[in-house]
Tab-separated table of C-alpha atoms and ligand atoms in Angstrom:
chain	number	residue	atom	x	y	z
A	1	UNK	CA	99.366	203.685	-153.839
A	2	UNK	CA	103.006	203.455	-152.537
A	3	UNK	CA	104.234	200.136	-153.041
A	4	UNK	CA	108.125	200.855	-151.438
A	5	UNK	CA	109.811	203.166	-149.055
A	6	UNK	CA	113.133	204.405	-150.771
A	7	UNK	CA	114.443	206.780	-147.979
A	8	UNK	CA	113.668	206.702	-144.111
A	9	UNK	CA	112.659	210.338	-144.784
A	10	UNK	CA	109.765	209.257	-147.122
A	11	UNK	CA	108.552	206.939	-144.127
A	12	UNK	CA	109.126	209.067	-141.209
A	13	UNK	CA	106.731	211.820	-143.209
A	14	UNK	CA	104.273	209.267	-143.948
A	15	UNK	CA	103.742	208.198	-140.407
A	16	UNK	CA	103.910	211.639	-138.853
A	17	UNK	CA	101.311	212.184	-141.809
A	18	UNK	CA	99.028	209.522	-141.635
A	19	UNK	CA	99.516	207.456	-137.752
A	20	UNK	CA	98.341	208.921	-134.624
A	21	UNK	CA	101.001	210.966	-132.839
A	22	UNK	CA	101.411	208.514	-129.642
A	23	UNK	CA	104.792	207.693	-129.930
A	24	UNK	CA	107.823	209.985	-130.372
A	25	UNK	CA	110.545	207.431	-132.426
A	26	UNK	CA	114.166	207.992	-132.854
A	27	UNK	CA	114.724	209.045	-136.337
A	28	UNK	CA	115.655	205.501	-137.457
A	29	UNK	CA	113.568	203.788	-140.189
A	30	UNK	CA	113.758	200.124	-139.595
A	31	UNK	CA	113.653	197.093	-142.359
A	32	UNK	CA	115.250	194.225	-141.186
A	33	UNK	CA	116.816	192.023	-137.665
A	34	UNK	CA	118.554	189.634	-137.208
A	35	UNK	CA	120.027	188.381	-133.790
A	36	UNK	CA	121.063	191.272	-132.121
A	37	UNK	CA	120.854	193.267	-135.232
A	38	UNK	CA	118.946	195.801	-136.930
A	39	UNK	CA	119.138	197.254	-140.428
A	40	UNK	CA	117.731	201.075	-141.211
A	41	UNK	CA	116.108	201.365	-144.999
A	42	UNK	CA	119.706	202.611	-146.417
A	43	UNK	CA	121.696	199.676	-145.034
A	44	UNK	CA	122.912	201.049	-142.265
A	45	UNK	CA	123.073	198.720	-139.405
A	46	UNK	CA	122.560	199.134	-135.356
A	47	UNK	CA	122.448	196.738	-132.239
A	48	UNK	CA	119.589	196.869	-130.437
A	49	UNK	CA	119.716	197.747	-126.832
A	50	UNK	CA	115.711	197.718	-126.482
A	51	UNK	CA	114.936	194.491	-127.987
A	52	UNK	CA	111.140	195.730	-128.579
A	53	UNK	CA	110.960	196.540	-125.106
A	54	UNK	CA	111.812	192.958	-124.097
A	55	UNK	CA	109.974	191.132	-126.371
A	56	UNK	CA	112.668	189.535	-128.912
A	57	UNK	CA	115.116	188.691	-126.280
A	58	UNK	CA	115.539	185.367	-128.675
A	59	UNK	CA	117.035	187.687	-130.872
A	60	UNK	CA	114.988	189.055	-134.048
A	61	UNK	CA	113.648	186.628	-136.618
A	62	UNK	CA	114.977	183.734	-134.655
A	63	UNK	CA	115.323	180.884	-137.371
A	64	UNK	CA	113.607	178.204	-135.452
A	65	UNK	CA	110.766	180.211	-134.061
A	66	UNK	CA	109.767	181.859	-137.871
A	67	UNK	CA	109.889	178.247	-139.277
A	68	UNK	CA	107.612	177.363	-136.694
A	69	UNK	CA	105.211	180.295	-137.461
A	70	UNK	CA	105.585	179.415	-141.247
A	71	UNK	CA	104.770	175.789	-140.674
A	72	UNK	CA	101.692	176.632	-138.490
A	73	UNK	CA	100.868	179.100	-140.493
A	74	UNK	CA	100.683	176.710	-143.653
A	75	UNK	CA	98.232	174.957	-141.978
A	76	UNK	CA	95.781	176.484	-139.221
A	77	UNK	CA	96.087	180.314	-137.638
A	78	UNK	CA	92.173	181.518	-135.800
A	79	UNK	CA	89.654	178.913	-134.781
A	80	UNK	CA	88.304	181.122	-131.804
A	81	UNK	CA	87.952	179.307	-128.718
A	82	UNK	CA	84.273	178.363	-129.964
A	83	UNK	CA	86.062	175.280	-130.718
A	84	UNK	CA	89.326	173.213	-129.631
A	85	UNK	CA	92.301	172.967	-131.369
A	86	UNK	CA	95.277	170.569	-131.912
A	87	UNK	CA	98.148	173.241	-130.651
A	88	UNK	CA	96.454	174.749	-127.415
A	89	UNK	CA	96.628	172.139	-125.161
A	90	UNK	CA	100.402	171.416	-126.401
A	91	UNK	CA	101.225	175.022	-125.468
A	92	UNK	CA	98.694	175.306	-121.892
A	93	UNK	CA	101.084	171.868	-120.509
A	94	UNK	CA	104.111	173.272	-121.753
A	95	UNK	CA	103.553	177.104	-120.006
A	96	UNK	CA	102.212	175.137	-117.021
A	97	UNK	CA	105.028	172.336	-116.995
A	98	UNK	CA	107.846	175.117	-117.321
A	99	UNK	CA	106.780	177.451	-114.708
A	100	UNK	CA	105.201	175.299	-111.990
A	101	UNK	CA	101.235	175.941	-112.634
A	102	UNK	CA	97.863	173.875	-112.655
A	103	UNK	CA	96.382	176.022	-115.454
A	104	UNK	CA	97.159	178.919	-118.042
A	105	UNK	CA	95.034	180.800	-120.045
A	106	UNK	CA	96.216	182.351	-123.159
A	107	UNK	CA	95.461	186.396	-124.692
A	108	UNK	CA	97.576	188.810	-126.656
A	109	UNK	CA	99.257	191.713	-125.370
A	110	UNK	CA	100.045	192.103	-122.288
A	111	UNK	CA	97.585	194.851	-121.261
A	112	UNK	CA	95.214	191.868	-121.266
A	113	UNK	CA	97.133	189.656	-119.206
A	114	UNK	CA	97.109	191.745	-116.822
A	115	UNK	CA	93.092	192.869	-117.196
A	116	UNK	CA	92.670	189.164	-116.638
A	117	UNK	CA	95.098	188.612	-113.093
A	118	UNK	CA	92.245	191.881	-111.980
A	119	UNK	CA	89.129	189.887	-112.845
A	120	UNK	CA	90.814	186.780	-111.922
A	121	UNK	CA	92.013	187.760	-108.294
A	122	UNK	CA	88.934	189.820	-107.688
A	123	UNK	CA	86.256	187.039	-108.550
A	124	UNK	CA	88.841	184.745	-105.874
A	125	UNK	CA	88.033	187.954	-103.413
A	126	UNK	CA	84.591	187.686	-103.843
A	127	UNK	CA	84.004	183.696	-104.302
A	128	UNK	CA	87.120	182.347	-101.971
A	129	UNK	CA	88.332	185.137	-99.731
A	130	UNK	CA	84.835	186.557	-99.076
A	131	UNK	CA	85.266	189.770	-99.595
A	132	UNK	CA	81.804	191.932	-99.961
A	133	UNK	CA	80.191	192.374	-103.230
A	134	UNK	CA	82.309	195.266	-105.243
A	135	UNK	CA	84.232	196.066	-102.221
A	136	UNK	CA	87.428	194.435	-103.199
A	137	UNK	CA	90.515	196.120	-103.799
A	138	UNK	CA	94.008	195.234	-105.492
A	139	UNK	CA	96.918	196.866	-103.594
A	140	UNK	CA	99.730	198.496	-106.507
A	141	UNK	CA	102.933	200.051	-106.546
A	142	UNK	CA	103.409	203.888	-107.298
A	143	UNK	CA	105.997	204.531	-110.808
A	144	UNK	CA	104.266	201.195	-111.831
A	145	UNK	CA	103.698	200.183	-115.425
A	146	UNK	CA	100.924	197.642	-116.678
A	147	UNK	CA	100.285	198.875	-119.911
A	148	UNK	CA	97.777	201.048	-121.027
A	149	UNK	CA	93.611	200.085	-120.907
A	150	UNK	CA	91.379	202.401	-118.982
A	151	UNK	CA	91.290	200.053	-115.966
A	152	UNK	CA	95.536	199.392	-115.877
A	153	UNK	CA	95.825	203.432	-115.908
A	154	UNK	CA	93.586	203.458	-113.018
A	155	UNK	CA	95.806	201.815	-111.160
A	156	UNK	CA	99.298	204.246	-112.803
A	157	UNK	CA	100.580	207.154	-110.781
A	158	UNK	CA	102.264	208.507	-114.267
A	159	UNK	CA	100.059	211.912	-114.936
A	160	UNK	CA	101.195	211.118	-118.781
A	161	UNK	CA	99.230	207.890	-119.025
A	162	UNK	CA	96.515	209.329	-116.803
A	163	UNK	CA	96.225	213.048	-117.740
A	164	UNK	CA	92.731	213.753	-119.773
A	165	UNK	CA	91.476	209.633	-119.671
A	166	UNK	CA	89.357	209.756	-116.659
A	167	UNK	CA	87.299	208.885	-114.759
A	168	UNK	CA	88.767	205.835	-113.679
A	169	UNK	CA	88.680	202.792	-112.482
A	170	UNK	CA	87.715	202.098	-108.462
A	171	UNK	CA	89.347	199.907	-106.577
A	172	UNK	CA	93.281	200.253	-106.766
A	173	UNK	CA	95.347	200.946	-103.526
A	174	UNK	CA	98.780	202.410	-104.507
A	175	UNK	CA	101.625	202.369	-101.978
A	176	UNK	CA	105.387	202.968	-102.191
A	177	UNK	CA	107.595	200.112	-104.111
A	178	UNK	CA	110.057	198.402	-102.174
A	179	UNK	CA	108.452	199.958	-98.769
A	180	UNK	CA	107.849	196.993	-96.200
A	181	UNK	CA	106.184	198.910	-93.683
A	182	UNK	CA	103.457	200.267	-96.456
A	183	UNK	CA	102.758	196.643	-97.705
A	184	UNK	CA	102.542	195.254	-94.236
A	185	UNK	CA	99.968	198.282	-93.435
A	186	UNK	CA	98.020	198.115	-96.787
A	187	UNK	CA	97.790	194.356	-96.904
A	188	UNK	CA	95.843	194.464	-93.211
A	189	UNK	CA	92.649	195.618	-94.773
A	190	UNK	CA	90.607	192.616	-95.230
A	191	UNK	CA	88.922	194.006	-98.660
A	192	UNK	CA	92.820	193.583	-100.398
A	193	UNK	CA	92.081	190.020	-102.860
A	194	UNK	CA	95.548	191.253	-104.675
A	195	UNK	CA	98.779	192.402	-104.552
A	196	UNK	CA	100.162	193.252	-108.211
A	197	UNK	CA	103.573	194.428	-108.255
A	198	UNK	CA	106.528	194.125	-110.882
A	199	UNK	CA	109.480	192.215	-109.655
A	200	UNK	CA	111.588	194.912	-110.988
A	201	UNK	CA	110.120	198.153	-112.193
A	202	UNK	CA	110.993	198.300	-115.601
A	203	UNK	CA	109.262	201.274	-117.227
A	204	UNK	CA	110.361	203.016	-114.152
A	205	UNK	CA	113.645	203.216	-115.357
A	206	UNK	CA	114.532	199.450	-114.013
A	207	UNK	CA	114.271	199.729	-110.537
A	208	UNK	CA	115.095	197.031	-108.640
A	209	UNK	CA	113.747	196.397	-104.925
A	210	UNK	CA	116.174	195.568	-101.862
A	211	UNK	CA	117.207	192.010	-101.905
A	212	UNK	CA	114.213	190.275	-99.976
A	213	UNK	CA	111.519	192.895	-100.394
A	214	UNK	CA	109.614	190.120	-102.667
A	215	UNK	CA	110.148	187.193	-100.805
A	216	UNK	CA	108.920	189.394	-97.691
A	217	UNK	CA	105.991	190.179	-99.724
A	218	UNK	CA	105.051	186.883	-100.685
A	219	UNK	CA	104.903	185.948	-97.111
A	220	UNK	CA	102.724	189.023	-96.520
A	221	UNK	CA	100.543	188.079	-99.352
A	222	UNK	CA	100.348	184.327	-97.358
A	223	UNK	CA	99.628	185.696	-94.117
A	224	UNK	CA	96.604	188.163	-94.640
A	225	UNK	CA	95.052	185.535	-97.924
A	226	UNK	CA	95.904	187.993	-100.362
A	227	UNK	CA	97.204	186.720	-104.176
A	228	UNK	CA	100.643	188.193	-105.704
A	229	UNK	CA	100.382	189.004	-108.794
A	230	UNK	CA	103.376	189.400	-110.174
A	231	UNK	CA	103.481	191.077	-113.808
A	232	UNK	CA	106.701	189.611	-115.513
A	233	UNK	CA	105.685	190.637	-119.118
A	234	UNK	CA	109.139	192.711	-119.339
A	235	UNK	CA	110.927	190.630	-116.519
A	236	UNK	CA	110.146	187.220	-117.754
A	237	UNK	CA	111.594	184.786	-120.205
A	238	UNK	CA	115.020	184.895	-118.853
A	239	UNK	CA	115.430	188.963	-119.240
A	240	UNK	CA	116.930	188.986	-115.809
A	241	UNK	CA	119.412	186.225	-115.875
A	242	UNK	CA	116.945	183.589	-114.264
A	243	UNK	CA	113.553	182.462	-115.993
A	244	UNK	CA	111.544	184.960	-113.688
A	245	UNK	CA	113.260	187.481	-111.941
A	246	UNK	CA	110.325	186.176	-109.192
A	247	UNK	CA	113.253	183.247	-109.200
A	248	UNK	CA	115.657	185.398	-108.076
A	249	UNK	CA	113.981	185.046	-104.107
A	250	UNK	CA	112.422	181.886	-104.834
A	251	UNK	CA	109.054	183.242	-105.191
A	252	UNK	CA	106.187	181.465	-106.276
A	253	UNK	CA	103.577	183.854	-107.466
A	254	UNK	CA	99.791	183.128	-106.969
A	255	UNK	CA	99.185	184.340	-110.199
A	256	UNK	CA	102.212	184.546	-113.045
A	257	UNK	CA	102.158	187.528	-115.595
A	258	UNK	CA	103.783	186.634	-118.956
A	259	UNK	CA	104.062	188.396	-122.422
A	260	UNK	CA	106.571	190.038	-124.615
A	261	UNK	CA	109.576	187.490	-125.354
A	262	UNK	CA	106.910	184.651	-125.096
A	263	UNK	CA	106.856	184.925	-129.010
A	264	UNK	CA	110.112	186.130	-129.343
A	265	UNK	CA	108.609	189.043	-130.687
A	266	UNK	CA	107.000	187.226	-133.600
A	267	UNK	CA	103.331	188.219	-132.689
A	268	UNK	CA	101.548	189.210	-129.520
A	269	UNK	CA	101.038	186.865	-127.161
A	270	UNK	CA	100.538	186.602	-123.044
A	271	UNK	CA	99.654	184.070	-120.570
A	272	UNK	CA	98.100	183.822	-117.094
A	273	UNK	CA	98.961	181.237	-115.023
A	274	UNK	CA	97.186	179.992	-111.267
A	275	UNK	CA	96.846	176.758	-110.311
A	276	UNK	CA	93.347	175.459	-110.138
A	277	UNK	CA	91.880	177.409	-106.887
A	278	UNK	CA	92.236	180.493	-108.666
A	279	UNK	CA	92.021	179.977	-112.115
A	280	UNK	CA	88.829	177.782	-111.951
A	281	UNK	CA	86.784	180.452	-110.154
A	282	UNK	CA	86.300	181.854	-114.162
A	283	UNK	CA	83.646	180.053	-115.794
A	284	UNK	CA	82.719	179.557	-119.259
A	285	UNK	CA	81.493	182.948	-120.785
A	286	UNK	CA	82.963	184.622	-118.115
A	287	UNK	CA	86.252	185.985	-119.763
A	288	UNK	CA	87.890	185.471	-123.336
A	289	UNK	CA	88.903	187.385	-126.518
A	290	UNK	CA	88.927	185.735	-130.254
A	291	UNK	CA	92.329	185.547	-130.844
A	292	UNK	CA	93.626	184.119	-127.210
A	293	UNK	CA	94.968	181.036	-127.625
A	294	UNK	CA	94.929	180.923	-131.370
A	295	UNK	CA	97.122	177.586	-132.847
A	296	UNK	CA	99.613	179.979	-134.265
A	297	UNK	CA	100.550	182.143	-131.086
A	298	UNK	CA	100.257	178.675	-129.119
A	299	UNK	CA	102.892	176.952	-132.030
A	300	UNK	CA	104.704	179.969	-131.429
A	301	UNK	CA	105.174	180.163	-127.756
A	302	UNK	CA	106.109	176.481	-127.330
A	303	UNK	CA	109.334	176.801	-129.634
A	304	UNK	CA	109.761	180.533	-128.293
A	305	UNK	CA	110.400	178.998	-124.745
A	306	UNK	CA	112.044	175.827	-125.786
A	307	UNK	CA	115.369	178.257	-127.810
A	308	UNK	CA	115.544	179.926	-124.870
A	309	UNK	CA	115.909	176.295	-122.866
A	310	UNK	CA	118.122	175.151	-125.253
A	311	UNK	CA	120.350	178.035	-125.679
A	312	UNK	CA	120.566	179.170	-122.072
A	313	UNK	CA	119.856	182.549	-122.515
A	314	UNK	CA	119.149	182.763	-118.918
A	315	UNK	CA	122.565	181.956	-118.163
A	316	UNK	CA	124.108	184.440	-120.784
A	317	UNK	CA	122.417	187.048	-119.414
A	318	UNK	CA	123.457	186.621	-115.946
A	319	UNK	CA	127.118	186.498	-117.302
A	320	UNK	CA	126.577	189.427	-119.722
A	321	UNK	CA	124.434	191.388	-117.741
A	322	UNK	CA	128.047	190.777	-114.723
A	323	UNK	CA	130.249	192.080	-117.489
A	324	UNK	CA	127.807	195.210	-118.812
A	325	UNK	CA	127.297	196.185	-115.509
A	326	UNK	CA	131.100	196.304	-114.533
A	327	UNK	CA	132.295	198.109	-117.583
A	328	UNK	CA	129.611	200.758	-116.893
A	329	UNK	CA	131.007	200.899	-113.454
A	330	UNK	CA	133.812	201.720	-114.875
A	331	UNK	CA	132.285	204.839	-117.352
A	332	UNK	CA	131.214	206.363	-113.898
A	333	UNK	CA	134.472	206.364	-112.843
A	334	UNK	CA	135.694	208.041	-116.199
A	335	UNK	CA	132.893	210.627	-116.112
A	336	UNK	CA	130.192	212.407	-113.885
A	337	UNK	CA	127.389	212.008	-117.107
A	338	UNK	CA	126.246	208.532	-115.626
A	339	UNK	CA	125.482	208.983	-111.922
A	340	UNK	CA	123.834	205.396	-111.588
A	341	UNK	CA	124.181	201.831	-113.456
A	342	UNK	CA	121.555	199.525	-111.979
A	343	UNK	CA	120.059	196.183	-113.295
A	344	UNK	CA	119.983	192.612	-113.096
A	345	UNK	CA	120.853	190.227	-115.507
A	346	UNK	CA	120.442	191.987	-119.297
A	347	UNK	CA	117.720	194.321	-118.255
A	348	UNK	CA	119.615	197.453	-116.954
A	349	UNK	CA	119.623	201.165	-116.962
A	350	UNK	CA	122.361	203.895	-116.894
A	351	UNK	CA	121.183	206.919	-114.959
A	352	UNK	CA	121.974	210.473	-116.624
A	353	UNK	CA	123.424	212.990	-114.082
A	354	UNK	CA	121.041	216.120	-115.200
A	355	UNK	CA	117.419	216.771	-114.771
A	356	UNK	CA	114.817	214.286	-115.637
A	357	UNK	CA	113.553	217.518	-117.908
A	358	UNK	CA	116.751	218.159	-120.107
A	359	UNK	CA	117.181	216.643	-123.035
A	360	UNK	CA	120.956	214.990	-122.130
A	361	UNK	CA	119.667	210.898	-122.496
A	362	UNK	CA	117.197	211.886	-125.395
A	363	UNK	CA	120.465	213.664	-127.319
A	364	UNK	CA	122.655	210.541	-125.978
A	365	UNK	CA	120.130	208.468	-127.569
A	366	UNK	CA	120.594	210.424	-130.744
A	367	UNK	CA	123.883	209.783	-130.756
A	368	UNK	CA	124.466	206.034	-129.626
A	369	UNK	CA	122.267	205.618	-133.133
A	370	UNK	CA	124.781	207.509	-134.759
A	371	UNK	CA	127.163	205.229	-133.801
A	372	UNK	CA	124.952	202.031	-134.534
A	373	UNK	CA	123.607	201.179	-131.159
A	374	UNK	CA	119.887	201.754	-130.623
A	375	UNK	CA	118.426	202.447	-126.986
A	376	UNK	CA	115.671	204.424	-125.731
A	377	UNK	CA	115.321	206.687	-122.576
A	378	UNK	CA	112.447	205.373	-120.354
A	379	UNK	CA	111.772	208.468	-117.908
A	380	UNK	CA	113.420	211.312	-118.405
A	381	UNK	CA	117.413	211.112	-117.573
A	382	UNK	CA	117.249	207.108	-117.434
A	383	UNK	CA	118.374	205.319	-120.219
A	384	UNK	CA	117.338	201.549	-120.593
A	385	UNK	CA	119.861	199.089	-122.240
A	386	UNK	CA	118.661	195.942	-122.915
A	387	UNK	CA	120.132	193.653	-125.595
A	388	UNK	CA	118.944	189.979	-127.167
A	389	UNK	CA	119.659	187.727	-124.936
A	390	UNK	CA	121.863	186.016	-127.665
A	391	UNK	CA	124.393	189.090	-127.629
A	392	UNK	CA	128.286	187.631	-127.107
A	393	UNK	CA	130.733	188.762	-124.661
A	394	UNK	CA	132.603	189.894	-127.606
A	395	UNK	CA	129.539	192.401	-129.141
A	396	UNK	CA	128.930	193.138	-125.276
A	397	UNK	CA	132.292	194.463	-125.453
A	398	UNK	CA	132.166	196.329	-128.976
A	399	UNK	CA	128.449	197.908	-127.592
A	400	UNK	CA	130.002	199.358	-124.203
A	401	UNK	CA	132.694	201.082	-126.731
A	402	UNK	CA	130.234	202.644	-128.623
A	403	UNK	CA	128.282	203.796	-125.427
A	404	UNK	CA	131.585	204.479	-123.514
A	405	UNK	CA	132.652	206.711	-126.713
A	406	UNK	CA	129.747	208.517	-126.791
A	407	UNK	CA	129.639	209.259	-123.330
A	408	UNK	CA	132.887	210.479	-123.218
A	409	UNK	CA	132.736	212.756	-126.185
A	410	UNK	CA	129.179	214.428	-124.654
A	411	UNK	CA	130.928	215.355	-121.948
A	412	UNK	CA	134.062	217.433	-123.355
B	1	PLP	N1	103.502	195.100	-118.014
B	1	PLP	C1	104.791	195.442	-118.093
B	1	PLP	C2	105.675	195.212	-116.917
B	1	PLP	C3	105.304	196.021	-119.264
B	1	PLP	O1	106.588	196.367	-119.316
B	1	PLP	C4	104.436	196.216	-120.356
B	1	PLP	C5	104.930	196.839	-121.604
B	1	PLP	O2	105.949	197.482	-121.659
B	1	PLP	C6	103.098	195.839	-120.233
B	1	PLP	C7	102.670	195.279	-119.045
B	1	PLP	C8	102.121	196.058	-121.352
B	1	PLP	O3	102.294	195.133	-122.359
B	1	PLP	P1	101.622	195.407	-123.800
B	1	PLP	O4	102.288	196.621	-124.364
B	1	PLP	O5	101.896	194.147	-124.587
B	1	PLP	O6	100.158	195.615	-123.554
């Protein structure tokens, strides 16, 4: 039995050896975080510019949200929902209180959220809307990501997530994102119970819509009877420099999305939130899963939300995510590498000027690691860069160095 890595060598070979090959890593071996900081297995040590995809934008092992996972771990972690238990409620009020919902219900990544905004919106089709038995149809965005069950592929226009899985799911609509016209046209057809978008398209490459294009599809959604669903697993939780980037417009959705960062990264957890006309139209037996809404996630979440409250990370990231943006703005202008920086608040993207085929943002990649700074290309020639949310103007500073250095050099 090995007890210890001692080289990230010895652990990349193990994993290529023994784990199925769905991911392709950088070749960094990680072992430690803290903050905005990551430390590789010989002590070398990197900022993070993914953040786990959004989901420790409290910053890694976040001293208030581990104590609270060691103190509810001391003393209660898995009743199943066969029973009640002292923490659930605590968290449901909080979730509800903080983003303006009658009711939440609680599962674990969010792949499952979002299964449960589908059965959710299509049993209000059926039982409020009156839409025909099985006729009902949810109305999604093309380059959209949801995560990866049979039913959310269904609904992907990305031949990598769908290529060999079929057959799939029925009753998915997919128009252009950001396209008025095609949402006015698509939500006409009285069978639509949903419209499930991403307030910015994140796995996309973070791609973010023409000012107004959700408000105007909110009050789409209002005139045909039709529920937004609006999946802010990688938006939410202050990413964008508000709470939701729905907040951005002032849009309320009809059904909220959460995941990710609602842990802080400490353990998966999601949320679904309606108020009572939709989210009472699941009954008992209906919908569930045996970890959902387990005491420890719900300990978890409450502190999870209240350091970002308390530390205004939505703020910082509005500030931070001014300043990253601007000093990209001004790479462009040193270089023709980066043809595009777009974002909002700390979730942004700098756009690679070469094919999405070549290998430029994966060999960028390579080398922003190099030089202690870990990011990730989403598609292609996009690269994503999205630090904590606890990052300082003064590391935001030292990180567009390393990435302006890098840059630079690449292109000699
Ligand atoms: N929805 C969005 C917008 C995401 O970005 C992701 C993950 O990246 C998911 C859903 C899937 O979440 P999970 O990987 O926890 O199932």
């Amino acid at each position: 039995m090995i007890t210890a890595i001692t080289s990230s060598q010895e652990a990349i070979e193990l994993e290529e050896n023994y784990g199925a090959h769905n991911y392709h890593p950088l070749p960094v071996v990680l072992t430690r975080g803290d903050g905005v900081f990551l430390w590789d297995v010989e002590g070398k040590r990197y900022y993070d510019f993914l953040s786990a995809y959004s989901a420790v934008n409290q910053g890694h092992c976040h001293p208030r949200i581990i104590h609270a996972l060691i103190a509810q771990a001391k003393e209660l972690t898995l009743t199943s929902r066969a029973f009640y238990n002292d923490k659930l409620g605590i968290a449901e009020k909080y979730v509800c209180d903080t983003f303006g919902y009658d009711k939440a219900l609680f599962m674990n990544s969010g792949a499952e959220a979002n299964e449960t905004a589908i059965k959710l919106a299509r049993k209000w089709g059926y039982t409020k809307k009156g839409i025909e038995d099985n006729k009902a149809v949810i109305v999604v965005a093309r380059k959209n990501f949801h995560g990866r069950t049979t039913t959310i592929i269904s609904a992907s226009s990305d031949p990598s997530a769908r290529n060999g899985f079929g057959p799939f799911m029925p009753g998915f609509e997919m128009i252009e994102y950001d396209n008025v016209a095609a949402l006015r046209q698509a939500l006409a057809n009285p069978n639509v119970c949903g419209l499930w978008i991403e307030p910015i398209q994140g796995e996309a490459g973070v791609y973010v819509p023409q000012p107004g294009y959700l408000k105007v599809a909110a009050d789409l959604c209002k005139q045909h009877s039709v529920l937004l669903m609006m999946d802010e697993i990688q938006t939410g939780i202050a990413r964008t420099g508000m709470m939701l980037a729905s907040d951005h417009e002032e849009v309320h959705p009809d059904i909220l999305i959460l995941g990710k960062a609602l842990s802080g990264g400490v353990l998966p957890v999601s949320v679904v939130l309606a108020d009572d006309e939709i989210m009472l139209v699941i009954k008992p037996g209906e919908h569930g899963s045996t970890f959902g809404g387990n005491p420890l996630a719900a300990a978890i979440v409450v502190e999870a939300l209240q350091v970002v409250k308390d530390e205004n990370l939505a703020v910082n990231a509005a500030n931070l995510g001014e300043v990253f943006r601007d000093r990209m703005k001004g790479l462009m202008e040193k270089t023709s590498l980066v043809k595009l920086v777009r974002g909002k608040g700390l979730l942004n993207a700098i756009v690679i000027n070469d094919s999405p085929e070549s290998e430029t943002a994966w060999n960028l990649c390579v080398q922003f690691a190099a030089h202690g700074l870990l990011a990730k290309p989403t598609h292609g020639n996009i690269i994503r860069l999205a630090p904590p949310l606890v990052i300082t103007e003064e590391q935001i500073h030292e990180c567009c160095d390393i990435i302006e250095s890098v840059v630079l050099k690449y292109n000699q």
